[in-house]
PDB file of C-alpha atoms in Angstrom:
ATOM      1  CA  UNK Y  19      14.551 -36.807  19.160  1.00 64.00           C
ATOM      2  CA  UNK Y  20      13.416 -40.778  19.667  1.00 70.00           C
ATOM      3  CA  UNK Y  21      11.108 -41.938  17.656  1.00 85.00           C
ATOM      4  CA  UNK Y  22       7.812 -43.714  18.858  1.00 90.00           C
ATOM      5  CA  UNK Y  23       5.608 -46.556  18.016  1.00 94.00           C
ATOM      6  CA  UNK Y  24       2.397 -46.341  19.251  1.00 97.00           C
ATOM      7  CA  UNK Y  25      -1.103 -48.718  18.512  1.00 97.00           C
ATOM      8  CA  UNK Y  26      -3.272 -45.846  16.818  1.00 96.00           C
ATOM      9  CA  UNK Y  27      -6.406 -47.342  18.975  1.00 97.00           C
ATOM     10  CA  UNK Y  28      -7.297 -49.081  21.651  1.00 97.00           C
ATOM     11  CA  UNK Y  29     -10.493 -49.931  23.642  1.00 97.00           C
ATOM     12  CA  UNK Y  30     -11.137 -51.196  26.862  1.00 96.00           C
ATOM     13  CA  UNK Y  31     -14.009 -52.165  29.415  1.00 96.00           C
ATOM     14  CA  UNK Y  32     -15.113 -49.483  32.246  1.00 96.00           C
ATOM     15  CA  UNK Y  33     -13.277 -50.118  35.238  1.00 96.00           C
ATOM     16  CA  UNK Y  34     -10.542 -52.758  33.473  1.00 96.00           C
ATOM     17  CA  UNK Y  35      -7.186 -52.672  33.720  1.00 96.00           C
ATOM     18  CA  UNK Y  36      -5.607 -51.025  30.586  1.00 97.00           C
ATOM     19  CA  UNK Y  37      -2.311 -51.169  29.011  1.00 98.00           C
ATOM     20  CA  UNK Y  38      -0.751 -48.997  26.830  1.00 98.00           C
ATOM     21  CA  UNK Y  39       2.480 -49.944  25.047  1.00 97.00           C
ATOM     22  CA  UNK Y  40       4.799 -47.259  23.698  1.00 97.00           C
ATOM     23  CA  UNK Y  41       8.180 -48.477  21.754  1.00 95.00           C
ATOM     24  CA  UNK Y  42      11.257 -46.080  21.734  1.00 92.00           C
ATOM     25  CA  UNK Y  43      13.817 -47.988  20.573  1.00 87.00           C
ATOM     26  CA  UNK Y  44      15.945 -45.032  19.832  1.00 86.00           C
ATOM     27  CA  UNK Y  45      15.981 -43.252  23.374  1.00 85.00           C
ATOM     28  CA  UNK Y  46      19.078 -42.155  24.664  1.00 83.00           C
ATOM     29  CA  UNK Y  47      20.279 -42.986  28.302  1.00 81.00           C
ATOM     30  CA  UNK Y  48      19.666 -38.956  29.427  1.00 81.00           C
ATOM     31  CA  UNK Y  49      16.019 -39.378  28.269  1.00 85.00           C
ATOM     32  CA  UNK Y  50      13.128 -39.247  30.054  1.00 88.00           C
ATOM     33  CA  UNK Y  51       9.880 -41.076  29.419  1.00 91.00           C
ATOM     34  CA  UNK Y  52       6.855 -38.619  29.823  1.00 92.00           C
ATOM     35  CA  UNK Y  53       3.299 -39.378  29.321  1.00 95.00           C
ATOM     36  CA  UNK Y  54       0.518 -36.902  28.264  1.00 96.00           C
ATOM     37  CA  UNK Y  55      -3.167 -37.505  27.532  1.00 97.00           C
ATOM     38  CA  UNK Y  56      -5.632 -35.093  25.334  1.00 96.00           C
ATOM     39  CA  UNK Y  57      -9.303 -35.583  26.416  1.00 94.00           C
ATOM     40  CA  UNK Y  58     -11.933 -33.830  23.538  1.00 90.00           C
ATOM     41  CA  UNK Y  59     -11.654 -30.440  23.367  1.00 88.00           C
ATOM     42  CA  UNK Y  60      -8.834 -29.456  25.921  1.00 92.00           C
ATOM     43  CA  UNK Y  61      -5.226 -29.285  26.052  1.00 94.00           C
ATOM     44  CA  UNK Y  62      -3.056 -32.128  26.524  1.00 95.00           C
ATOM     45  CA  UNK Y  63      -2.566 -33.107  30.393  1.00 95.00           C
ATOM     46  CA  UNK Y  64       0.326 -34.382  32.116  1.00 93.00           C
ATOM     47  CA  UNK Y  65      -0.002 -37.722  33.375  1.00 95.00           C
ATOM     48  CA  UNK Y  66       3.169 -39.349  34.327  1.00 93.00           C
ATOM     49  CA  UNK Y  67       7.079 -39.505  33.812  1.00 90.00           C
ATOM     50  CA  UNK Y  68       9.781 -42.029  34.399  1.00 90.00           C
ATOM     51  CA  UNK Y  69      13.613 -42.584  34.130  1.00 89.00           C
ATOM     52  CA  UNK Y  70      14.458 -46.016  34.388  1.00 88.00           C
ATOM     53  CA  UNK Y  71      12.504 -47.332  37.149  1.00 85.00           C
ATOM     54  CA  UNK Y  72       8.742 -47.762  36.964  1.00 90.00           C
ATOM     55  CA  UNK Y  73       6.754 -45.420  38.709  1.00 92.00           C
ATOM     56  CA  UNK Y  74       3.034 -44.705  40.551  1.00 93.00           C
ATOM     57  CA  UNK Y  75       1.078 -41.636  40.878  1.00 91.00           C
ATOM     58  CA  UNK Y  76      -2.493 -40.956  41.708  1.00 90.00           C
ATOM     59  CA  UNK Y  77      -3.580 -41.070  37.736  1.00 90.00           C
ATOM     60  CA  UNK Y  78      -1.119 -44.054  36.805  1.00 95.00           C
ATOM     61  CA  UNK Y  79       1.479 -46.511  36.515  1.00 96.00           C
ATOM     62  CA  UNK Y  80       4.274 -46.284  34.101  1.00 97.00           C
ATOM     63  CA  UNK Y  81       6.572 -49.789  33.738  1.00 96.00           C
ATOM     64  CA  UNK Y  82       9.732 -49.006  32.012  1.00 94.00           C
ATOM     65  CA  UNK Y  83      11.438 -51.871  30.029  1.00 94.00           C
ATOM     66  CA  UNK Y  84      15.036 -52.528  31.818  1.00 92.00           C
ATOM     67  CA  UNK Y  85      16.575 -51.880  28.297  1.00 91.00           C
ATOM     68  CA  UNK Y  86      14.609 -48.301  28.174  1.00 91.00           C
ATOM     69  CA  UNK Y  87      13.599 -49.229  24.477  1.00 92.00           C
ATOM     70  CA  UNK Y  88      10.019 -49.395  25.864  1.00 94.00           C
ATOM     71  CA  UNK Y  89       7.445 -48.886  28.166  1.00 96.00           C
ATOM     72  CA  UNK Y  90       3.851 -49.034  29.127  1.00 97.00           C
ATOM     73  CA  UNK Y  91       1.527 -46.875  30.582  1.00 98.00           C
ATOM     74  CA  UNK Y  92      -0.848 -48.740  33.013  1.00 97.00           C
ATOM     75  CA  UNK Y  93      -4.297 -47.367  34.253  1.00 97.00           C
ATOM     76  CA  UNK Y  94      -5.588 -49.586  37.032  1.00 94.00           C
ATOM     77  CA  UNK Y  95      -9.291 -49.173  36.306  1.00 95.00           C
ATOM     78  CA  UNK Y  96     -10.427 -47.562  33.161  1.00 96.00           C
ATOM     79  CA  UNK Y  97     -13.612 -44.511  33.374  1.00 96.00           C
ATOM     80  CA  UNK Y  98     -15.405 -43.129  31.225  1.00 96.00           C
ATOM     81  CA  UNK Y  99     -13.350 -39.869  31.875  1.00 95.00           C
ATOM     82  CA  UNK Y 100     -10.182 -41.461  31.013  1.00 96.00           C
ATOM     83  CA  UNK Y 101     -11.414 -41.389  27.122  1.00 97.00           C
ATOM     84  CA  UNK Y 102      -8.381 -39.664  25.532  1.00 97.00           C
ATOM     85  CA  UNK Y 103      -5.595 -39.593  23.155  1.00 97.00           C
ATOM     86  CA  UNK Y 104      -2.297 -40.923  25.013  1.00 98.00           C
ATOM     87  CA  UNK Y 105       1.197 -39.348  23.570  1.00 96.00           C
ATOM     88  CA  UNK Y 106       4.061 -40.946  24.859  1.00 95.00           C
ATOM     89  CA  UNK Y 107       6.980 -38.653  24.730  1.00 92.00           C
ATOM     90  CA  UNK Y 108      10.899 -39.377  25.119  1.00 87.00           C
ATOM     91  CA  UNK Y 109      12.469 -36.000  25.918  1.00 80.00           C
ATOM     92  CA  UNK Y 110      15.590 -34.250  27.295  1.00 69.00           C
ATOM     93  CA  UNK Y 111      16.369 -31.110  29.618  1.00 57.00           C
ATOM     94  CA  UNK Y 112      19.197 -28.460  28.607  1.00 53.00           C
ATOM     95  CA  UNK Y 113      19.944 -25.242  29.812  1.00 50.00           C
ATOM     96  CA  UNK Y 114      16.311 -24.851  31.034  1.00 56.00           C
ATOM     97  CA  UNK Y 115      14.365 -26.170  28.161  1.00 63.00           C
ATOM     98  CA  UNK Y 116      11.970 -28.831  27.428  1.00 73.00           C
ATOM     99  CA  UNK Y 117      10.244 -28.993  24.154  1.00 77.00           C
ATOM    100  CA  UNK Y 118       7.601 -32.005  24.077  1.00 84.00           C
ATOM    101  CA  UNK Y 119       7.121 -33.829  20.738  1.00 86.00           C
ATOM    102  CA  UNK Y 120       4.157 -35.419  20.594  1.00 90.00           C
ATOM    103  CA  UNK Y 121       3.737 -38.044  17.841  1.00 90.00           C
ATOM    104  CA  UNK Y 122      -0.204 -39.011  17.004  1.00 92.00           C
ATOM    105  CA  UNK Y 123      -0.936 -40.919  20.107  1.00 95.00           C
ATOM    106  CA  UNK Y 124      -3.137 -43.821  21.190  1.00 97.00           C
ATOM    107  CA  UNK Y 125      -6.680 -43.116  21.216  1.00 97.00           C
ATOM    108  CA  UNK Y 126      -8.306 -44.827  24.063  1.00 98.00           C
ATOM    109  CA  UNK Y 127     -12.007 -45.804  24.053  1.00 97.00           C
ATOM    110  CA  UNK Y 128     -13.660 -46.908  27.007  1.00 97.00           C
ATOM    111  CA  UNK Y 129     -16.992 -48.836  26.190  1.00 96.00           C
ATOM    112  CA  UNK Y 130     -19.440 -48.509  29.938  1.00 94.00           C
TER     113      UNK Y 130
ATOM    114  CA  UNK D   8      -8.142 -26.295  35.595  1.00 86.00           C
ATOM    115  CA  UNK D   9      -4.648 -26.184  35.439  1.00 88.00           C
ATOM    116  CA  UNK D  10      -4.134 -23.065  35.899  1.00 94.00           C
ATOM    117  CA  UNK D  11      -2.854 -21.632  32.970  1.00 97.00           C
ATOM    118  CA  UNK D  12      -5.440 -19.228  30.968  1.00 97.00           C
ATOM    119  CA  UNK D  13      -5.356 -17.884  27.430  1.00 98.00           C
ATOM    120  CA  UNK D  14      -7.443 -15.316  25.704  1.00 97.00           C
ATOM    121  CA  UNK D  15      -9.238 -15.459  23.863  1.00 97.00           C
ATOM    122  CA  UNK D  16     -10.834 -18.811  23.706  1.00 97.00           C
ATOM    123  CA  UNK D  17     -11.946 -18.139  19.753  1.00 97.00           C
ATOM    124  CA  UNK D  18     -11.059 -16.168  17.093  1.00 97.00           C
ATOM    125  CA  UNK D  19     -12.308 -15.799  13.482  1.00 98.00           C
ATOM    126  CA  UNK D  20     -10.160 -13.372  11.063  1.00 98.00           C
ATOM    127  CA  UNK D  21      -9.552 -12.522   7.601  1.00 98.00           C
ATOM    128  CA  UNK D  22      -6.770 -13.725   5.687  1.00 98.00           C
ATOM    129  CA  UNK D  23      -3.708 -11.407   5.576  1.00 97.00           C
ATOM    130  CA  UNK D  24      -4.886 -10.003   9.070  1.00 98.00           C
ATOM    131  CA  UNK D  25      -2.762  -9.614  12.262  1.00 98.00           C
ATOM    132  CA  UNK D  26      -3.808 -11.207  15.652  1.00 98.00           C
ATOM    133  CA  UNK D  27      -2.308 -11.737  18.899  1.00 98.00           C
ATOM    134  CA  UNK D  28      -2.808 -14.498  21.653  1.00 98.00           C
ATOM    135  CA  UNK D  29      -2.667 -13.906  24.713  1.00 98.00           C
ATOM    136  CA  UNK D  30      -1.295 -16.562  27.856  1.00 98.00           C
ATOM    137  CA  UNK D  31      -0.948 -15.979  31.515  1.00 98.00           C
ATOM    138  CA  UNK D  32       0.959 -18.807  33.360  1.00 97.00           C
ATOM    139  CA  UNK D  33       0.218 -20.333  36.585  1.00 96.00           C
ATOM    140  CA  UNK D  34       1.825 -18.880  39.125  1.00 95.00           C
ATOM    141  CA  UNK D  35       5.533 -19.031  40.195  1.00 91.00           C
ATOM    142  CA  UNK D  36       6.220 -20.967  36.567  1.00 93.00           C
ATOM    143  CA  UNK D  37       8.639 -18.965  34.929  1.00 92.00           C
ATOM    144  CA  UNK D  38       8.770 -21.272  31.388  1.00 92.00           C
ATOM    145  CA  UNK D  39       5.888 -20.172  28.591  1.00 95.00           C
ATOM    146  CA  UNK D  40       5.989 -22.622  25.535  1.00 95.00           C
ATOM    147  CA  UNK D  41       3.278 -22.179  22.590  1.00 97.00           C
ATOM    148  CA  UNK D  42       2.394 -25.083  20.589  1.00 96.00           C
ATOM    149  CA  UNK D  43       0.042 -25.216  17.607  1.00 96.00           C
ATOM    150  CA  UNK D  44      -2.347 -27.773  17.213  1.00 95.00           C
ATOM    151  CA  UNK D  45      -3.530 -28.543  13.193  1.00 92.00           C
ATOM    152  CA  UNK D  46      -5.382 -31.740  12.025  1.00 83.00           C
ATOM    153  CA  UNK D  47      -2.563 -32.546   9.746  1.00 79.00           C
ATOM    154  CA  UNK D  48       0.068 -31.996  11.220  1.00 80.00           C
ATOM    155  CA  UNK D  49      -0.658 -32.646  14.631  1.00 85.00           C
ATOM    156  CA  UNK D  50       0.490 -30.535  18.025  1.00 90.00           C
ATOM    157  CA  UNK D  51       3.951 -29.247  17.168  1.00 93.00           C
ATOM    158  CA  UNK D  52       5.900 -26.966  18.707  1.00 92.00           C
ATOM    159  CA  UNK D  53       6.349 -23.383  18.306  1.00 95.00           C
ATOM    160  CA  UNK D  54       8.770 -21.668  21.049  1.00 95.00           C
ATOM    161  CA  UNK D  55       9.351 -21.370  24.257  1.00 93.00           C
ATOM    162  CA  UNK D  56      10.396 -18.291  26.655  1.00 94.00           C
ATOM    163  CA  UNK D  57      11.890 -18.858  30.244  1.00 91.00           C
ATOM    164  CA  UNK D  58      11.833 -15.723  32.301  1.00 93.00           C
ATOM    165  CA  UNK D  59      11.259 -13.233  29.750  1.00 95.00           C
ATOM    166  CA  UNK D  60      14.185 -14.758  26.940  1.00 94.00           C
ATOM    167  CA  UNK D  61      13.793 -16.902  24.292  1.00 94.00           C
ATOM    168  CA  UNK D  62      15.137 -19.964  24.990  1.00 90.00           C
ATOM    169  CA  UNK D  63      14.081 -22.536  22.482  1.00 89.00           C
ATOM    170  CA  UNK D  64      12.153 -22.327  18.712  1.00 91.00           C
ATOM    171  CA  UNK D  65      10.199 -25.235  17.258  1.00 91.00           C
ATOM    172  CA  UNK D  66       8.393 -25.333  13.509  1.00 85.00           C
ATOM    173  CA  UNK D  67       7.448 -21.224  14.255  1.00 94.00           C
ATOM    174  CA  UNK D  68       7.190 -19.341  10.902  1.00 95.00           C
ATOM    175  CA  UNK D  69       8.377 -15.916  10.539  1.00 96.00           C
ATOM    176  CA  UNK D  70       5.108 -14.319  10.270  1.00 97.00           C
ATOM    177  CA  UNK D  71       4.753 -15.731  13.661  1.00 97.00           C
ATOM    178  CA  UNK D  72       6.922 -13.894  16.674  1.00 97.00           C
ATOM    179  CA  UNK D  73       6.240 -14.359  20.547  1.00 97.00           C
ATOM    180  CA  UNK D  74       7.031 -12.631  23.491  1.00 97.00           C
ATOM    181  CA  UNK D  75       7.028 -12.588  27.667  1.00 98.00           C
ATOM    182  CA  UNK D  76       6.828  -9.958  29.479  1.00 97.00           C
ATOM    183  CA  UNK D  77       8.076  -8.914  32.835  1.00 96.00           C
ATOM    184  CA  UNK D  78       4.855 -10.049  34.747  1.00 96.00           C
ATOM    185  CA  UNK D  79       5.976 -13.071  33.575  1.00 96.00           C
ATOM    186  CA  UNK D  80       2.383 -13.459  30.911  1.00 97.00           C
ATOM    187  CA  UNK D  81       3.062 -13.936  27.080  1.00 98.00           C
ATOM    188  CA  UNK D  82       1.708 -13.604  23.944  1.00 98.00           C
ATOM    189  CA  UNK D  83       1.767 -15.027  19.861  1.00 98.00           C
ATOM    190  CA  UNK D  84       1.275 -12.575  17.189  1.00 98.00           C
ATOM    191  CA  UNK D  85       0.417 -14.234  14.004  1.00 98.00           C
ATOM    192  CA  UNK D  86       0.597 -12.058  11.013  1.00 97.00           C
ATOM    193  CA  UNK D  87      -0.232 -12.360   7.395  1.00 97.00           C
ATOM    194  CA  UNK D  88      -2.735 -14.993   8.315  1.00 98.00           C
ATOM    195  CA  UNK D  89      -3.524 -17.619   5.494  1.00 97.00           C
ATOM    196  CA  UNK D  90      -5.644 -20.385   5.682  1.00 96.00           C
ATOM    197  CA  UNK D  91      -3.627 -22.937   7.191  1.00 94.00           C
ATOM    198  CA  UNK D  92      -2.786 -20.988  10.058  1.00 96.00           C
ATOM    199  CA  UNK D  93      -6.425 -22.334  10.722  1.00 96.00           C
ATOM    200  CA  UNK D  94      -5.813 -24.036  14.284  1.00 96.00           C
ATOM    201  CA  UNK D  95      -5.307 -24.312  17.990  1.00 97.00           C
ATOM    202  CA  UNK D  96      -2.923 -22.677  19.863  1.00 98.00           C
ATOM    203  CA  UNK D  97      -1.741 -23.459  23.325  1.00 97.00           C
ATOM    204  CA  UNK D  98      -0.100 -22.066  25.746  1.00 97.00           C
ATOM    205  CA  UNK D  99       1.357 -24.384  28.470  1.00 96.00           C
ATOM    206  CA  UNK D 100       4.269 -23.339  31.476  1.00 95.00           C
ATOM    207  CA  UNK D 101       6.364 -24.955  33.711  1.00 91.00           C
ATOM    208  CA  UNK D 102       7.543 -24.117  37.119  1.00 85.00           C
ATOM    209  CA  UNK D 103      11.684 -23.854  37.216  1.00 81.00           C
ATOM    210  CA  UNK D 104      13.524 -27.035  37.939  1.00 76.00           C
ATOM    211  CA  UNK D 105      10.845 -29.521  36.631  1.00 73.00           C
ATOM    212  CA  UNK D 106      11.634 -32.314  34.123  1.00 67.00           C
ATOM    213  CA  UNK D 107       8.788 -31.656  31.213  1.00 73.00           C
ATOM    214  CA  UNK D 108       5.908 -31.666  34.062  1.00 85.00           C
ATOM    215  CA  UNK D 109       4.283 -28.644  31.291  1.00 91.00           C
ATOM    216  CA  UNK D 110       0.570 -27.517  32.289  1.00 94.00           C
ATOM    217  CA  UNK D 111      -1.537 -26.382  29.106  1.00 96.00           C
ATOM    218  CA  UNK D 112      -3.930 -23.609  28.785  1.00 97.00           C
ATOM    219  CA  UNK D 113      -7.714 -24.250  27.191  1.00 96.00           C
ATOM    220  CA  UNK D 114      -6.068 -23.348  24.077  1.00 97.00           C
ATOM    221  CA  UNK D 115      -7.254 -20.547  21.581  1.00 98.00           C
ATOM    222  CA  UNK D 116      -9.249 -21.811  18.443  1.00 97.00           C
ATOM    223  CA  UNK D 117      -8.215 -19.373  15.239  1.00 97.00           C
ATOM    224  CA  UNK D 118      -9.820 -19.497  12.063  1.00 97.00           C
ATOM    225  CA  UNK D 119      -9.440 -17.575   9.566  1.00 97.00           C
ATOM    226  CA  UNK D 120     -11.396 -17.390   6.309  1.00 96.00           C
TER     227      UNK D 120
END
C-alpha cells in the first residue's frame, strides 16, 4: 500500500476556504485517490475520489498533482459540521475487493 | 444515515466471553467489510465478504471469524475476549462495481472488562 503524509491538525475560519494537503509519493499508476472524513462519534464517511484528474462533487473538490505523488482536498466554505478527521487513502481494486487503509488523518477544526 | 445498520450499538462483556456483531447492508450492496476501530492502533481492517465468500482478510485474529449470509446481512464473532479487544467495530458495504465508494454503519462500541 502507499504511504501518506498528512498535517496531524488543521484549523480554519467558518465559511473559509480550506485546504487539505495529502502526500503519496509512493502511489502506483492503478491507484486511486479516495477521501474519507470521521465526524465525533460516527463512522467514517465517504467524501470524494479521484484518478488523475481533479474532481467536484456536492461535499468537495479534490486537485490531484499531475505527477499523482499528491493531492489536496478542497472544501469551498468550511461549517461547523464539517469538524472531522480527514483520511486520505490511496487504494486499488482486484477481483472485487477494496480494503481502505486509513492512516491517522487530519483533524480539522473549524473556529465560528 | 447511510444506510447500513449494526446491532447492537453497545456492548459490555467479560473477558474470555463470546459475542457476535451483527451488520445489515444497504440494499443491493453485495460487499460487507468489518473494520475495528482502537485508540492505538487506529481503524484497521478486519475482512471483507462479497456475496456470501470471503474475499479479502486484514489484521483479523483467529479468535475473531466473520460470516454473510444468504440475505446478504453479516456478522463478527469475537471469542476469548481480552481487554484489548476493547473497541469499535464497523461494518461498512459497497454496492458491486464501485471503486472504494464503502458506506459505514454507526459502529458497535465493545468493552469488555
Amino acid at each position: 500500500d502507499a504511504k501518506t503524509t498528512q498535517p496531524n491538525s488543521m484549523e480554519s475560519n467558518e465559511e473559509e476556504p480550506v485546504h487539505l494537503p495529502c502526500n503519496h509519493s509512493t502511489i502506483s499508476g492503478t491507484d486511486y485517490i479516495h477521501w474519507y472524513r470521521q465526524l465525533p462519534s460516527q463512522g467514517p464517511e465517504y467524501v470524494i475520489h479521484g484518478l488523475t484528474s481533479n474532481v467536484n462533487n456536492r461535499m468537495a473538490s479534490l486537485a490531484i498533482a499531475e505527477d499523482r505523488k499528491s493531492s489536496t482536498l478542497i472544501l469551498h466554505r468550511a461549517t461547523l459540521r464539517d469538524a472531522a478527521v480527514y483520511y486520505c487513502i490511496p487504494g486499488r481494486s482486484g477481483a472485487g475487493s477494496y480494503q481502505l487503509t486509513f492512516g491517522k488523518g487530519t483533524k480539522l477544526s473549524v473556529i465560528p | 444515515d447511510s444506510g447500513v445498520t449494526q446491532t447492537p450499538k453497545h456492548l459490555i462483556t467479560a473477558t474470555g466471553q463470546r459475542v457476535t456483531l451483527r451488520c445489515s447492508p444497504r440494499s443491493g450492496d453485495l460487499s460487507v467489510y468489518w473494520y475495528q476501530q482502537s485508540l492505538d492502533q487506529g481503524l484497521q481492517f478486519l475482512i471483507q465478504y462479497y456475496n456470501g465468500e470471503e474475499r479479502a482478510k486484514g489484521n483479523i485474529l483467529e479468535r475473531f471469524s466473520a460470516q454473510q449470509f444468504p440475505d446478504l446481512h453479516s456478522e463478527l464473532n469475537l471469542s476469548s475476549l481480552e481487554l484489548g479487544d476493547s473497541a469499535l467495530y464497523f461494518c461498512a458495504s459497497s454496492p458491486p462495481g464501485t471503486l472504494g465508494e464503502q458506506f459505514f454503519g454507526p459502529g458497535t462500541r465493545l468493552t469488555v472488562l
